[in-house]
Coordinates of C-alpha atoms in Angstrom, one line a residue:
Chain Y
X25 CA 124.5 55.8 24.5
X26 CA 125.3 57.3 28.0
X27 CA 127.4 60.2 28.4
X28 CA 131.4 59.8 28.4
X29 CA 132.4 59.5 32.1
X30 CA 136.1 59.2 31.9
X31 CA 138.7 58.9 28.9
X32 CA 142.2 57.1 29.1
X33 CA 144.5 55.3 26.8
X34 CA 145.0 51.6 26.9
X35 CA 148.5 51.2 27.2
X36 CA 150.6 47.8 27.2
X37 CA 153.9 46.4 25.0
X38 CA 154.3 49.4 22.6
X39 CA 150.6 49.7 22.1
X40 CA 148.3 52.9 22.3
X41 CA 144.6 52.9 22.4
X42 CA 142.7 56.1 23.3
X43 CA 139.3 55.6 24.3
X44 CA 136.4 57.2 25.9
X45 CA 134.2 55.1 28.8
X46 CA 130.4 55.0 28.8
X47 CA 128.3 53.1 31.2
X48 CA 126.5 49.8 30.1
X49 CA 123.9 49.2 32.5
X50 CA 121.2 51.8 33.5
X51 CA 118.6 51.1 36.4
X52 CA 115.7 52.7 36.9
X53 CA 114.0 51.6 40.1
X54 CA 111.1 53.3 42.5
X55 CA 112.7 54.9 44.8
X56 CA 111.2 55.7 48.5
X57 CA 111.9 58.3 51.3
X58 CA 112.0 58.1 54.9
X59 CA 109.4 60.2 56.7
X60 CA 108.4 60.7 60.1
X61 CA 105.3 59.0 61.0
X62 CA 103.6 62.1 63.0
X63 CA 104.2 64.9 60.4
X64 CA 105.4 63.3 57.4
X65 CA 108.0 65.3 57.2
X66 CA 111.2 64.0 55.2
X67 CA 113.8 63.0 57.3
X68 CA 117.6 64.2 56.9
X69 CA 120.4 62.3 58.4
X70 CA 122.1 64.3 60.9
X71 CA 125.7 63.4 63.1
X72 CA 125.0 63.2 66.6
X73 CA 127.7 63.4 69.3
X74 CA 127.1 60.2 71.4
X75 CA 128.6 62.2 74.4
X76 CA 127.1 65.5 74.7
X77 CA 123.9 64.0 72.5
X78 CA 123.9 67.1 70.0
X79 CA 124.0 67.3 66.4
X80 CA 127.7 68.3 64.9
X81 CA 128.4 70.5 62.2
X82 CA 131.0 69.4 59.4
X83 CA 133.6 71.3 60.4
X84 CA 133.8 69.8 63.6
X85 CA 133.9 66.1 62.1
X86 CA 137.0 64.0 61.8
X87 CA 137.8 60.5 61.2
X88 CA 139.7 58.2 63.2
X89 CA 140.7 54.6 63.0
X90 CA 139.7 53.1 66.0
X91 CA 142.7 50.9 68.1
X92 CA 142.0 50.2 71.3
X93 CA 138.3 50.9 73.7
X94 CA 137.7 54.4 73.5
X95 CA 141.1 55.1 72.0
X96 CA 141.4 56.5 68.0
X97 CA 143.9 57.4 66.0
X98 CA 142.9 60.9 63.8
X99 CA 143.4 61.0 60.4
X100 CA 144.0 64.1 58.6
X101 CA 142.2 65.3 55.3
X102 CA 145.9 66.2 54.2
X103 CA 147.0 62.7 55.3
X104 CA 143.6 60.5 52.9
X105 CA 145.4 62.6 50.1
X106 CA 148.7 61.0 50.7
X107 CA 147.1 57.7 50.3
X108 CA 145.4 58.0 47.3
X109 CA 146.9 56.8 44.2
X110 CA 148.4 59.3 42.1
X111 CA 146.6 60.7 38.8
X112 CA 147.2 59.0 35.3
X113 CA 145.3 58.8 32.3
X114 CA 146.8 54.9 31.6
X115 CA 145.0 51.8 31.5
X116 CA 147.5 49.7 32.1
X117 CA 147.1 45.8 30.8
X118 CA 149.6 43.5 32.6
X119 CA 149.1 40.3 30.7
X120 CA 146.4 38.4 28.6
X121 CA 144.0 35.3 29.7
X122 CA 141.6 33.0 28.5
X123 CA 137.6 34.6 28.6
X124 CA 136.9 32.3 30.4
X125 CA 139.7 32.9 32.7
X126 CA 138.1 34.7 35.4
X127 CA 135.1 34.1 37.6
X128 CA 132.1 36.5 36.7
X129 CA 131.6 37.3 40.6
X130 CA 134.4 39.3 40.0
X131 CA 132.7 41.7 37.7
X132 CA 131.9 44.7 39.6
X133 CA 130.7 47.3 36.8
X134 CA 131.0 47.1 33.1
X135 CA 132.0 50.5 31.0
X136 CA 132.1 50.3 27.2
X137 CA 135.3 52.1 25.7
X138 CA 134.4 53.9 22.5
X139 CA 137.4 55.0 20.6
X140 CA 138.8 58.2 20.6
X141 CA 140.7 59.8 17.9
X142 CA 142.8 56.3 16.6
X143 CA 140.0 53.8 15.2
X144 CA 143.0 51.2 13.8
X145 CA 144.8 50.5 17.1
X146 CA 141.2 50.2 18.3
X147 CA 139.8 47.8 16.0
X148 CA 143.0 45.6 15.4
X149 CA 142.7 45.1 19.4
X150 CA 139.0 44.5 19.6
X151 CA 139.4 42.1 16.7
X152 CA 142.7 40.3 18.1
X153 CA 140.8 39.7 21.6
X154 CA 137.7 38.6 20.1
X155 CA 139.9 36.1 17.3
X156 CA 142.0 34.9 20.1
X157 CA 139.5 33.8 22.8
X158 CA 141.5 36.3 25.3
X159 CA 141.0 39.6 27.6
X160 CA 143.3 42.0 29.2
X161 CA 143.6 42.3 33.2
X162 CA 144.5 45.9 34.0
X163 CA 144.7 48.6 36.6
X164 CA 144.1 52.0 36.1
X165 CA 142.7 55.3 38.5
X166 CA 140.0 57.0 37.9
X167 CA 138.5 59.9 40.4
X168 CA 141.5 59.3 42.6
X169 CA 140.2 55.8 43.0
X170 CA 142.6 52.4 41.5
X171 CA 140.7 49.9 39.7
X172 CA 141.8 46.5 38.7
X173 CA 139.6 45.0 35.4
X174 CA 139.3 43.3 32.4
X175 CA 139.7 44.8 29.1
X176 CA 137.3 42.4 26.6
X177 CA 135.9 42.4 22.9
X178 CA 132.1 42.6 22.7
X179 CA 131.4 42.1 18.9
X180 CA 133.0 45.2 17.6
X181 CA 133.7 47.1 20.8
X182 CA 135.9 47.0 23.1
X183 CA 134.5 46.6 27.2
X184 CA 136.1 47.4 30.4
X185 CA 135.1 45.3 33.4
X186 CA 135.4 46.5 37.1
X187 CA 136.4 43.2 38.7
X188 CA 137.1 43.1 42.4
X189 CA 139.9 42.5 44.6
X190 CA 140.4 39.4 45.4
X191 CA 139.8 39.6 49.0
X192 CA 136.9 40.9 48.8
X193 CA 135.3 38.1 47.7
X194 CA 133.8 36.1 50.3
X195 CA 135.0 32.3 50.2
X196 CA 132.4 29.2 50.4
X197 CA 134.4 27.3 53.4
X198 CA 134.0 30.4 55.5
X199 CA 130.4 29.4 55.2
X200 CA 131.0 26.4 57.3
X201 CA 128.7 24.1 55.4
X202 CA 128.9 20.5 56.5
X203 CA 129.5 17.7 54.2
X204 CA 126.4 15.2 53.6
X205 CA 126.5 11.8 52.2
X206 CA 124.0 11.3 49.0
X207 CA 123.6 8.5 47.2
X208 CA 124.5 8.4 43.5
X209 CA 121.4 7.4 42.5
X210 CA 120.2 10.3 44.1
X211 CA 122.8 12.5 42.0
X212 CA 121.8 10.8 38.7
X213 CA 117.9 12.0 39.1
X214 CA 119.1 15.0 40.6
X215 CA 121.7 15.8 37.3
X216 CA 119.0 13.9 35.1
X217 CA 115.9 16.6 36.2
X218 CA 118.3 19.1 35.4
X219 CA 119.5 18.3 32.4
X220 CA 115.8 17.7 31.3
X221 CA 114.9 21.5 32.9
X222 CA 117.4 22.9 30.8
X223 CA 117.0 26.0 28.2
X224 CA 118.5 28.3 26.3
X225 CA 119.6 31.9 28.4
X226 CA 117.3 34.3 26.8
X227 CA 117.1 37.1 29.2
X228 CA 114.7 39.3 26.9
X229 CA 112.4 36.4 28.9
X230 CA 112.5 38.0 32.0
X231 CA 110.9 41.3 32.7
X232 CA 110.4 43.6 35.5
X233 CA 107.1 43.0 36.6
X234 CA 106.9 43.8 39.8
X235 CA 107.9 47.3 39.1
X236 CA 105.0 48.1 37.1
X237 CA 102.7 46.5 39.8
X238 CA 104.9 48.9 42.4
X239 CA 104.1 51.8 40.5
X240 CA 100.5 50.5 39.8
X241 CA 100.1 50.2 43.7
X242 CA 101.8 53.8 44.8
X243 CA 99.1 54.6 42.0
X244 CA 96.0 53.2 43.7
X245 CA 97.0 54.4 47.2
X246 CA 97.5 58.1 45.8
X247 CA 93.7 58.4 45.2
X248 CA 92.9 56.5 48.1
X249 CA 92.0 52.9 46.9
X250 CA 92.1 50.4 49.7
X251 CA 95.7 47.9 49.0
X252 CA 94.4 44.4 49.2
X253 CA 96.9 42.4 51.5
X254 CA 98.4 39.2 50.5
X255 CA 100.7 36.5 52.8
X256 CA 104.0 36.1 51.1
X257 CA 104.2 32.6 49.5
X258 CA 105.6 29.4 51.6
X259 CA 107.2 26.5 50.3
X260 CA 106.8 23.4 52.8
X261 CA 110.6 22.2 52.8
X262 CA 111.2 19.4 51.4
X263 CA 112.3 16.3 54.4
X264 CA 115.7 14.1 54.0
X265 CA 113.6 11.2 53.9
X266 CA 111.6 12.3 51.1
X267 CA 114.1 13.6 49.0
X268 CA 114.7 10.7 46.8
X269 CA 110.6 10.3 46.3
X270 CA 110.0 13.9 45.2
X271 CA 113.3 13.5 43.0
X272 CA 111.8 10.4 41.3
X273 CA 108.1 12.6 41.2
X274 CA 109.8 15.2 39.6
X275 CA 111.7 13.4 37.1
X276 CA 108.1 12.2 35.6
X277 CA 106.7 15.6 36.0
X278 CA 109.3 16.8 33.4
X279 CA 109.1 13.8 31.5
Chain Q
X1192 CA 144.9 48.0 77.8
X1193 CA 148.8 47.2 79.1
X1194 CA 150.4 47.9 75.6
X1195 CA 148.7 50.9 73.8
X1196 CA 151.8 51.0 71.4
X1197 CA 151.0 48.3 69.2
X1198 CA 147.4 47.5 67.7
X1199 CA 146.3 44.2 68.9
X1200 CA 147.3 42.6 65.4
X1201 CA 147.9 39.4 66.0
X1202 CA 145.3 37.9 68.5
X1203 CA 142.8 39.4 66.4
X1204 CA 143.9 37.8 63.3
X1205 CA 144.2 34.5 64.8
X1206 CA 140.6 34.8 65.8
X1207 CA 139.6 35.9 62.4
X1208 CA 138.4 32.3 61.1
X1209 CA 136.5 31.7 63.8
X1210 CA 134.7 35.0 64.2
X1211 CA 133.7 35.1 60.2
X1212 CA 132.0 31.8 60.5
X1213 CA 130.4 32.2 64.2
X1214 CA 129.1 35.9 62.4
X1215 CA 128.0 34.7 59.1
X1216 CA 125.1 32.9 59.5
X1217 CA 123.5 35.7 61.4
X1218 CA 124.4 38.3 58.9
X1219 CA 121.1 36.7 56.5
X1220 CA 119.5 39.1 54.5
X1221 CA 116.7 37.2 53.5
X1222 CA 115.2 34.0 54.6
X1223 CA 113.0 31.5 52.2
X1224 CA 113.1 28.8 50.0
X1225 CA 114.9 28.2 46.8
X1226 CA 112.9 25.0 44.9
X1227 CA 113.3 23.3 41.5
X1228 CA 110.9 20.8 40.6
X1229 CA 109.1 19.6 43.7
X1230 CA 112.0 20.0 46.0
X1231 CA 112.2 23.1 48.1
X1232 CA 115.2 24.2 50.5
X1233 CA 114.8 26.3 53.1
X1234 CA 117.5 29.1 53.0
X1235 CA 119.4 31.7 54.2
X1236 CA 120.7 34.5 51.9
X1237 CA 124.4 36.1 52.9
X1238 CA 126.9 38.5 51.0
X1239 CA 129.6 36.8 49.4
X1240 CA 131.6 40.0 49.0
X1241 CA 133.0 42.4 51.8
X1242 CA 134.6 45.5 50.2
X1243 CA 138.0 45.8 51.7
X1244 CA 137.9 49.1 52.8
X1245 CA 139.4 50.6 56.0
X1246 CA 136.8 51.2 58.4
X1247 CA 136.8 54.9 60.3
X1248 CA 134.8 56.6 62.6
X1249 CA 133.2 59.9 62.6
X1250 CA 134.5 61.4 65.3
X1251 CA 133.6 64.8 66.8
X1252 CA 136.7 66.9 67.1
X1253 CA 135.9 68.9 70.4
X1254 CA 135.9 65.6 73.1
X1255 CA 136.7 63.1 70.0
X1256 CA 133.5 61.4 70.6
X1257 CA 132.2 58.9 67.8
X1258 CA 129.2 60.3 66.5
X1259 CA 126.3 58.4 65.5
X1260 CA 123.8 58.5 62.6
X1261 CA 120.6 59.7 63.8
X1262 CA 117.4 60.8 61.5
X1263 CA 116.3 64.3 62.1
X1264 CA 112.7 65.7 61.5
X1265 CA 113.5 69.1 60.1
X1266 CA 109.6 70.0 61.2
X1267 CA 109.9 69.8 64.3
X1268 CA 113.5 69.8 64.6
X1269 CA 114.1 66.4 67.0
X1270 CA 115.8 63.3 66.2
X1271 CA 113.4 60.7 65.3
X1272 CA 113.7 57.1 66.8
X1273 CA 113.7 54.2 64.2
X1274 CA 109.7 53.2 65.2
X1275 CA 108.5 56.4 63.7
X1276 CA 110.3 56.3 60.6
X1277 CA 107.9 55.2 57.4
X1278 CA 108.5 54.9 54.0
X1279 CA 107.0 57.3 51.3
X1280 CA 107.0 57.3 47.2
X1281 CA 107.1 61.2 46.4
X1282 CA 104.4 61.6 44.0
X1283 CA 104.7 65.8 43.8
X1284 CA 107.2 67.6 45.6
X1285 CA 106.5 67.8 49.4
X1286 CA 103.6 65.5 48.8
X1287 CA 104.2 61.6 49.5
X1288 CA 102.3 58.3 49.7
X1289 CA 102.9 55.8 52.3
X1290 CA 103.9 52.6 51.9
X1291 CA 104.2 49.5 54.4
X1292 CA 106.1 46.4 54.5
X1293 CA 103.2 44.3 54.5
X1294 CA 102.0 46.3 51.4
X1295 CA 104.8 46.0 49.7
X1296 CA 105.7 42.0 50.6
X1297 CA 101.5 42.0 49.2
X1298 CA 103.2 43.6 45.6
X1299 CA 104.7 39.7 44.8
X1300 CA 103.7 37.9 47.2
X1301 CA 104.4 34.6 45.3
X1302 CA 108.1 35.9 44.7
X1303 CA 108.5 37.5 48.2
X1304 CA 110.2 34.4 50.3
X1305 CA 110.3 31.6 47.0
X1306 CA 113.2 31.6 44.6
X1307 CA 111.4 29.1 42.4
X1308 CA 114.1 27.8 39.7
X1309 CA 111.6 27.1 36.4
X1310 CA 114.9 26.6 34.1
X1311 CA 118.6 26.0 34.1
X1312 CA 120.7 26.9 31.6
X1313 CA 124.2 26.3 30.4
X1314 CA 126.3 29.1 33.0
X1315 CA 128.8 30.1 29.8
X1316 CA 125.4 31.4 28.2
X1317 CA 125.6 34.1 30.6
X1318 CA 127.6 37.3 29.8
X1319 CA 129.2 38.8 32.5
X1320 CA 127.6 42.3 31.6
X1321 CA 124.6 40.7 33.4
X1322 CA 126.1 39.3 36.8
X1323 CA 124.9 42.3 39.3
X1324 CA 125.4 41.6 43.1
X1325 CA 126.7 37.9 44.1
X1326 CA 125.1 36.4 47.4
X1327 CA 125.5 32.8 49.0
X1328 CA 122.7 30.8 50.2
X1329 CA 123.0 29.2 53.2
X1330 CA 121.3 25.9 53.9
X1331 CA 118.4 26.5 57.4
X1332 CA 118.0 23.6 59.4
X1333 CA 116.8 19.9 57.9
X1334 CA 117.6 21.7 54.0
X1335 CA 121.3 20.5 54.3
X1336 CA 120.6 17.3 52.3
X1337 CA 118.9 18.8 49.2
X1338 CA 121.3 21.9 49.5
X1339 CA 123.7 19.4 49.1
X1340 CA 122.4 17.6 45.9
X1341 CA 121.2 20.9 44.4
X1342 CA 124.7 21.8 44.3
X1343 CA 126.0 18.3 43.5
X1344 CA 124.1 18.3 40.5
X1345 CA 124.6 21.7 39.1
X1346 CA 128.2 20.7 39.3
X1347 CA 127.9 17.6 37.6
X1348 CA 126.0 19.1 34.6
X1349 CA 127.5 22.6 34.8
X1350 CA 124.5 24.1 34.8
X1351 CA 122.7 27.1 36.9
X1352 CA 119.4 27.7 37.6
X1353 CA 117.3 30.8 36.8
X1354 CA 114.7 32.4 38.8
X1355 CA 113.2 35.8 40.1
X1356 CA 112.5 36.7 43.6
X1357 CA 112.0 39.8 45.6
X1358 CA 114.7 41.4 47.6
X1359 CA 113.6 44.2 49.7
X1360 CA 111.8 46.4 47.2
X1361 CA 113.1 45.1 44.0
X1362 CA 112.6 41.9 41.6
X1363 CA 116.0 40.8 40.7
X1364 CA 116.4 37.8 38.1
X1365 CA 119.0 35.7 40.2
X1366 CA 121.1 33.0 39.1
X1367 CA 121.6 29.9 41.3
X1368 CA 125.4 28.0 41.0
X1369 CA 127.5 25.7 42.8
X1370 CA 130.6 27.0 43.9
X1371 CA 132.8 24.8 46.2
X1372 CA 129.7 22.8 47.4
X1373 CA 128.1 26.0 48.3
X1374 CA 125.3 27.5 46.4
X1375 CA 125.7 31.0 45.1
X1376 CA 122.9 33.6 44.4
X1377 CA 124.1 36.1 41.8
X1378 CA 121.7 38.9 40.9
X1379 CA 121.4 39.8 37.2
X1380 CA 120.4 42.8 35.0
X1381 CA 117.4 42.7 33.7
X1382 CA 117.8 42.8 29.4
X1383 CA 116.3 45.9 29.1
X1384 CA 118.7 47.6 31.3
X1385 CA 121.7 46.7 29.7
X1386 CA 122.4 49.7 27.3
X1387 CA 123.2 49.3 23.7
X1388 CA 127.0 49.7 22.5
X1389 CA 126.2 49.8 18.9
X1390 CA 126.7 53.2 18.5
X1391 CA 129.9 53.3 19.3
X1392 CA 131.6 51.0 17.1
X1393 CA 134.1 52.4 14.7
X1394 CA 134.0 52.1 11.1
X1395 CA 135.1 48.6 10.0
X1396 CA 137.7 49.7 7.6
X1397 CA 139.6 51.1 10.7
X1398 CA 142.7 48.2 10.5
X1399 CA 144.2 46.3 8.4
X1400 CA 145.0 42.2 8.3
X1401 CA 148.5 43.0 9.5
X1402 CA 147.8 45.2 12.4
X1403 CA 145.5 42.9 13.7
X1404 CA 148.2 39.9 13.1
X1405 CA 151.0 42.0 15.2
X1406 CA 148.5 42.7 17.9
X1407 CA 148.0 38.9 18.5
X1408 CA 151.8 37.8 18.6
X1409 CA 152.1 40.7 21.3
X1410 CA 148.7 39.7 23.1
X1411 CA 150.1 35.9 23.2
X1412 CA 153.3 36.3 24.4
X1413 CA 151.6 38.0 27.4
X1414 CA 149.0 35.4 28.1
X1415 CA 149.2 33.9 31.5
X1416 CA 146.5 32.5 33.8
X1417 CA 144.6 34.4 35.5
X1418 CA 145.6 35.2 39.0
X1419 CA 143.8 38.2 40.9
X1420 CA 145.8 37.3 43.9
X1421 CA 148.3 39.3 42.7
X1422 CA 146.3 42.4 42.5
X1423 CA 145.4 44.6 45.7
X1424 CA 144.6 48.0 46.8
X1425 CA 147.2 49.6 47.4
X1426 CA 145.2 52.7 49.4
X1427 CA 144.2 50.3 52.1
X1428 CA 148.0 49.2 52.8
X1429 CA 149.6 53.4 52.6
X1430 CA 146.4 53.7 54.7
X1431 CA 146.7 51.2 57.5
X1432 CA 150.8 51.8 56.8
X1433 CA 149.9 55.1 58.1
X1434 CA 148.0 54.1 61.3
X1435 CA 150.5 51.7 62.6
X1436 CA 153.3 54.5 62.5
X1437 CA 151.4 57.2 64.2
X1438 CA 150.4 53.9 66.7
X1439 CA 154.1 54.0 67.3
X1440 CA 154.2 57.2 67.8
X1441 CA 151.7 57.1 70.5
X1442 CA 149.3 59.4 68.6
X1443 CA 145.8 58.5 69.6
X1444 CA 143.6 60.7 71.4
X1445 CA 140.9 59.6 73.9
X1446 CA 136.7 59.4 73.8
X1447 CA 135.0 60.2 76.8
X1448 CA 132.8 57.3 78.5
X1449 CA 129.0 57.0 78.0
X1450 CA 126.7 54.7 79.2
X1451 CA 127.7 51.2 78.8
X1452 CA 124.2 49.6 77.4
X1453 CA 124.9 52.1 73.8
X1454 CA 128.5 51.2 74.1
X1455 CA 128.8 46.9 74.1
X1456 CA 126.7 46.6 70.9
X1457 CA 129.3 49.2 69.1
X1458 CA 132.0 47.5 70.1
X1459 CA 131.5 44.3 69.0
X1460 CA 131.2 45.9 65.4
X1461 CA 133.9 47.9 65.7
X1462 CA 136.2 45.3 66.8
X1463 CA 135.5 43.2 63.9
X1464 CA 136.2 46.0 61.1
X1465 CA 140.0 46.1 62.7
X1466 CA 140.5 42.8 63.1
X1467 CA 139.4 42.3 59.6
X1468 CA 141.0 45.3 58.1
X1469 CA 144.0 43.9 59.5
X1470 CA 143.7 40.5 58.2
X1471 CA 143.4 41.9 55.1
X1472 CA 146.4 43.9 54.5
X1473 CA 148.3 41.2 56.2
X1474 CA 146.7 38.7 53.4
X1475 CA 147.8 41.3 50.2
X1476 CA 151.5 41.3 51.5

């Protein structure tokens, strides 16, 4: 169990949760520098002044919202403060839907809420979400920052989930993908291969592997093993015209 | 520019529709094939989200130049262009070991440009603890027709496919839906990285039948569906609020001109953050 990052209390009707939030999901991933190639030295990032072509020290940085060619519009350190949304230890929920109400590309981050002090409140809300199907959509700030989640039962616990904004989310006709005829019988192998490929999620199925062999690589080079080089794997795309026949193979391949 | 007193809102916006779909096709991150069975579709992988935030620029504060990112050697003390950067794992402090793109594409090269679905499974198996980045994928050219069916067929059985492939130096497990006749690309967490939250459950005699029976009536009367529409960052708005009244007031200060080849490619960037910033808050009102 991670450390407690932030506590609050989950406020809506006359109800008053406190709870403490802990993160759910840890990576732990190789992670590289960027050297430079004649010294390997490791390189810093440095602000350069695209005018007079010289590095700039902090204090002679300021940000400004750009308006016109050349032109900018300063903003203040004073004046970010007087945007930021005002302190509060609330979690706000504004109403109640379905779980499976909202979209999972949504889901940002996922905290887990562990009570604090009041285990009743707690547990008659975790066990009301979970018994009615529902979770809560609230806002709340945290680090002068407003978020906008869902408040959810997770067996016994109770889960908060970052969800985005809505417009953030990037929408599939912006993609501009054109609309192609199929024909249904090509739909009905399609769904019919599909439905014959299909398992149980078990995710405990799927492990890392590639960052052992990472590691196991970065290993080898240290003592200076020679890398063997492979080519990435390429699939020949399959043609229109040969759609329906590889459909039809594949249906007796899984047959 | 005739009218400095006004940011150019409105021609912008109008060309925002156009400019995201002219600009996202480019924006691929990676490019490869995503196959189930024996058919394979050649692809293109793009973000599907944009965080909204208000774009600024560094700016130095003596000629309000926009400064730029560089990478700095400390060794020699020199900016380094991009060709002589390389990538090191830091085995011991100050001591590193190079590694190249080719050695690492060479780590899983079967995985490296393949997302090879093996399985589909029912989406609502799928807690959303897992869901970790969401992409779209992007049909290339002659994969429109099995794009299309892939994605026909996932929505006609409501199912998504599972698979793992390599994006820059990391596996991620991704999962493969339709989403308005597009296909998306979400990945997920690996099990083993999803922390346990048994420890923190409270004692089971914590409430009683009735508590939990006047949570529910007060839960259900506030049920509604949900509509995240109606929720928006509010900093962006007091931010951009902010701008257009010191625009008014004619409060912009000037950059001096450099040479023009450095300046076109900024631009171009630049422009688009504003138009879309604006777009944005004009969307949440």
């Amino acid at each position: 169990m991670g450390s407690t990052i932030w506590i609050g209390n989950i406020q809506f009707s006359d109800v008053n949760v406190p709870v403490k939030l802990h993160t759910a999901v840890s990576q732990n991933r190789v992670q590289f520098h960027l050297l430079h190639r004649t010294d390997r030295a490791k390189l810093r990032q440095q602000m350069i002044c695209r005018f007079d072509k010289a590095p700039v020290p902090a204090e002679e940085q300021a940000k400004g919202f750009q308006v016109d060619d050349r032109k900018y519009i300063l903003i203040d350190p004073e004046e970010f403060e007087q945007a930021e949304p005002e302190s509060s230890r609330i979690i706000d929920v504004h109403e109640f839907v379905k779980t499976g109400g909202i979209d999972p590309i949504f889901v940002e981050h996922v905290y887990y809420l562990e009570p604090d002090s009041s285990n009743r409140s707690y547990n008659a809300l975790a066990a009301a979400l979970k018994d009615m199907d529902a979770q809560g959509v609230c806002t709340w700030v945290m680090r002068k920052r407003a978020y906008f989640g869902a408040l959810q039962s997770a067996g016994r616990i109770l889960r908060l989930n970052v969800l985005r904004y809505s417009d953030e989310i990037v929408q599939a006709k912006s993609l501009g993908l054109e609309a192609f005829e199929l024909s249904e019988k090509e739909v009905n192998i399609g769904s019919e291969l599909i439905n014959k490929l299909t398992v149980k999620f078990k995710p405990e199925k799927y492990v890392n592997e590639h960052q052992k062999k990472l590691r196991e690589m970065i290993e080898k080079k240290a003592v200076g093993k020679k890398i063997a080089l492979f080519t990435p794997k390429h699939l020949k795309p399959t043609k229109p015209s040969k759609l329906l026949e590889a459909l039809e193979k594949s249906l007796k391949k899984a047959a | 520019m005739k009218n400095p007193g006004k940011i150019r809102s409105a021609r912008y916006i109008g060309k925002q529709d156009e400019s995201l779909s002219r600009e996202m096709p480019s924006q691929g991150i990676w490019t490869g094939t995503v196959s189930f069975s024996l058919v394979a579709i050649p692809v293109r992988l793009v973000k599907a989200v944009e965080p909204g935030r208000v774009s600024f620029h560094l700016l130095h504060t003596k000629d309000y130049s926009p400064l730029e990112r560089k990478m700095f050697c400390p060794e020699e003390e020199k900016m380094v262009p991009s060709e002589e950067i390389i990538r090191g794992f830091e085995i011991e402090p100050g001591k590193h070991v190079v590694v190249t793109d080719e050695e690492l594409e060479s780590v899983s090269p079967d995985r490296s440009r393949t997302i090879e679905i093996a399985e589909f499974i029912d989406i609502k198996e799928v807690d959303p603890i897992y869901y970790d980045h969401p992409y779209f994928l992007v049909p290339l050219k002659g994969g429109e027709k099995s794009y299309r069916l892939l994605a026909e067929s996932m929505q006609r059985t409501k199912r998504a496919g599972l698979a793992k492939f390599v994006l820059d130096d990391r596996e991620c497990i991704v999962l493969i839906t339709s989403r308005d006749g597009a296909l998306a690309a979400s990945t997920l967490h690996y099990r083993d990285e999803i922390l346990s939250g048994d420890a923190m459950a409270p004692a089971i005699d914590g409430a009683s039948d009735e508590e939990e029976n006047i949570m529910k009536k007060k839960i259900k009367g506030m049920m509604t569906d949900f509509a995240p529409e109606r929720y928006s960052n509010d900093r962006r708005k007091r931010l951009l609020d902010m701008i257009n009244k010191k625009v008014k007031k004619r409060a912009e200060v000037e950059a001096p001109e450099v040479g023009e080849e450095e300046e076109t490619e900024g631009m171009a960037d630049l422009m688009t953050a504003l138009e879309k910033s604006m777009h944005k808050v004009k969307k949440s009102r």
